């Protein structure tokens, strides 16, 4: 019988994080022919995608931060200044990100939002709710939404 003893540590360690990420990536690549086929291709890397809206004074009126990976656009942040809400700026930012992502070969988009943010807005833009997580954080519901592009 093999006796295994482990020391468990909890400190933040960027070098170990990177090593773990690399080993997980290798394990996943070995287990998945799809991920193996991505290795060494342009689709393997995340590519930043940012869209900004500036007002007449050059101040930030809104923006979208996300990235593309494989055939997906992932919207991380979409924000419009309160003064400019209701004028279609959020729709324009999202449409431009989708246009850029489609030009990069993306066929789908995904994002997360909370119940008090914009699930209705995203539904009006053609997104479908694919996951609902109640109490994340407690008292708030998180939604994951996706959309087919093109």
Coordinates of C-alpha atoms in Angstrom, one line a residue:
X1 CA 0.0 0.0 0.0
X2 CA 1.3 3.4 -0.9
X3 CA 1.1 6.1 1.7
X4 CA 0.8 9.6 0.3
X5 CA 1.3 12.7 2.4
X6 CA 0.5 16.1 1.0
X7 CA 1.1 19.6 2.4
X8 CA -1.8 21.9 1.5
X9 CA -1.0 25.6 1.1
X10 CA -3.3 28.5 0.5
X11 CA -1.2 31.5 -0.5
X12 CA -1.6 33.3 -3.9
X13 CA 1.2 32.0 -6.1
X14 CA 1.3 33.3 -9.7
X15 CA 4.1 30.8 -10.8
X16 CA 2.1 27.9 -9.5
X17 CA -1.1 29.3 -11.0
X18 CA 0.6 29.5 -14.4
X19 CA 2.0 25.9 -14.0
X20 CA -1.4 24.6 -13.1
X21 CA -3.0 26.4 -16.1
X22 CA -0.4 24.9 -18.4
X23 CA -0.9 21.4 -17.0
X24 CA -4.7 21.7 -17.1
X25 CA -4.4 22.9 -20.7
X26 CA -2.2 19.9 -21.6
X27 CA -4.6 17.5 -19.9
X28 CA -7.6 19.0 -21.7
X29 CA -5.8 18.9 -25.0
X30 CA -5.0 15.2 -24.5
X31 CA -8.6 14.4 -23.6
X32 CA -10.3 16.5 -26.3
X33 CA -9.7 16.1 -30.1
X34 CA -11.4 19.5 -30.6
X35 CA -9.0 21.2 -28.3
X36 CA -6.1 19.2 -29.7
X37 CA -7.0 20.5 -33.2
X38 CA -7.0 24.1 -32.0
X39 CA -3.4 23.8 -30.7
X40 CA -1.1 26.0 -32.9
X41 CA -3.9 27.7 -34.7
X42 CA -5.0 31.4 -34.5
X43 CA -8.2 30.3 -32.8
X44 CA -6.3 28.9 -29.9
X45 CA -5.6 32.4 -28.4
X46 CA -8.0 34.9 -26.9
X47 CA -8.0 38.1 -28.8
X48 CA -9.1 41.3 -27.0
X49 CA -12.1 43.1 -28.5
X50 CA -12.9 46.6 -27.2
X51 CA -15.5 49.1 -28.4
X52 CA -15.6 52.6 -27.0
X53 CA -18.2 55.4 -27.3
X54 CA -16.9 58.9 -26.6
X55 CA -19.1 62.0 -26.2
X56 CA -18.5 65.3 -28.0
X57 CA -16.0 66.3 -25.3
X58 CA -14.1 63.1 -25.7
X59 CA -15.3 61.6 -22.4
X60 CA -16.2 58.0 -22.0
X61 CA -20.0 57.6 -22.7
X62 CA -19.9 53.8 -22.8
X63 CA -17.9 50.8 -23.8
X64 CA -17.7 47.1 -24.3
X65 CA -14.8 44.9 -23.3
X66 CA -14.6 41.4 -24.3
X67 CA -12.5 38.9 -26.3
X68 CA -12.9 36.4 -29.1
X69 CA -11.8 32.8 -28.7
X70 CA -12.3 30.0 -31.3
X71 CA -15.6 30.9 -32.8
X72 CA -17.0 32.8 -29.8
X73 CA -17.3 36.4 -28.7
X74 CA -17.3 36.7 -24.9
X75 CA -18.7 40.0 -23.7
X76 CA -17.0 40.7 -20.3
X77 CA -18.3 44.3 -19.7
X78 CA -20.8 46.5 -21.3
X79 CA -21.6 49.8 -19.7
X80 CA -23.3 53.1 -20.8
X81 CA -23.2 56.2 -18.7
X82 CA -26.5 57.0 -17.1
X83 CA -26.8 60.3 -19.1
X84 CA -26.8 58.3 -22.4
X85 CA -29.0 55.4 -21.5
X86 CA -32.1 54.9 -23.5
X87 CA -30.6 56.4 -26.7
X88 CA -29.6 53.1 -28.3
X89 CA -25.9 53.4 -27.4
X90 CA -25.7 50.0 -25.7
X91 CA -27.3 48.4 -28.8
X92 CA -24.8 50.1 -31.0
X93 CA -21.8 49.0 -28.9
X94 CA -23.0 45.4 -28.8
X95 CA -23.8 45.4 -32.6
X96 CA -20.3 46.7 -33.4
X97 CA -18.7 44.1 -31.2
X98 CA -20.8 41.4 -32.8
X99 CA -19.8 42.7 -36.3
X100 CA -16.1 42.7 -35.4
X101 CA -16.4 39.2 -33.9
X102 CA -18.1 37.9 -37.0
X103 CA -15.3 39.4 -39.1
X104 CA -12.9 37.3 -37.0
X105 CA -14.9 34.2 -37.8
X106 CA -17.1 34.0 -34.7
X107 CA -20.5 32.4 -35.0
X108 CA -21.7 32.8 -31.4
X109 CA -21.6 35.2 -28.5
X110 CA -21.9 34.7 -24.7
X111 CA -22.1 37.0 -21.7
X112 CA -23.2 37.0 -18.0
X113 CA -25.4 39.6 -16.4
X114 CA -27.2 40.1 -13.1
X115 CA -31.0 40.4 -12.7
X116 CA -30.7 44.1 -11.8
X117 CA -28.5 44.9 -14.8
X118 CA -29.7 44.0 -18.3
X119 CA -31.1 40.6 -19.0
X120 CA -34.1 42.2 -20.7
X121 CA -31.8 44.3 -22.9
X122 CA -29.8 41.3 -24.0
X123 CA -33.0 39.3 -24.8
X124 CA -34.2 42.2 -27.0
X125 CA -30.8 42.0 -28.8
X126 CA -31.5 38.3 -29.7
X127 CA -29.8 36.6 -26.8
X128 CA -31.2 33.5 -25.1
X129 CA -30.9 32.7 -21.4
X130 CA -29.0 29.4 -21.1
X131 CA -28.2 29.4 -17.4
X132 CA -29.7 30.9 -14.3
X133 CA -27.9 30.9 -11.0
X134 CA -30.0 32.2 -8.1
X135 CA -28.3 33.8 -5.1
X136 CA -25.0 34.5 -6.9
X137 CA -24.2 36.5 -4.8
X138 CA -26.9 36.0 -2.2
X139 CA -30.0 38.0 -3.2
X140 CA -29.0 38.4 -6.8
X141 CA -29.6 36.1 -9.8
X142 CA -26.9 35.7 -12.5
X143 CA -27.9 34.9 -16.1
X144 CA -25.7 33.5 -18.8
X145 CA -27.0 34.3 -22.3
X146 CA -25.9 33.3 -25.8
X147 CA -26.6 34.3 -29.3
X148 CA -25.9 32.9 -32.8
X149 CA -24.2 35.5 -34.9
X150 CA -24.6 36.1 -38.6

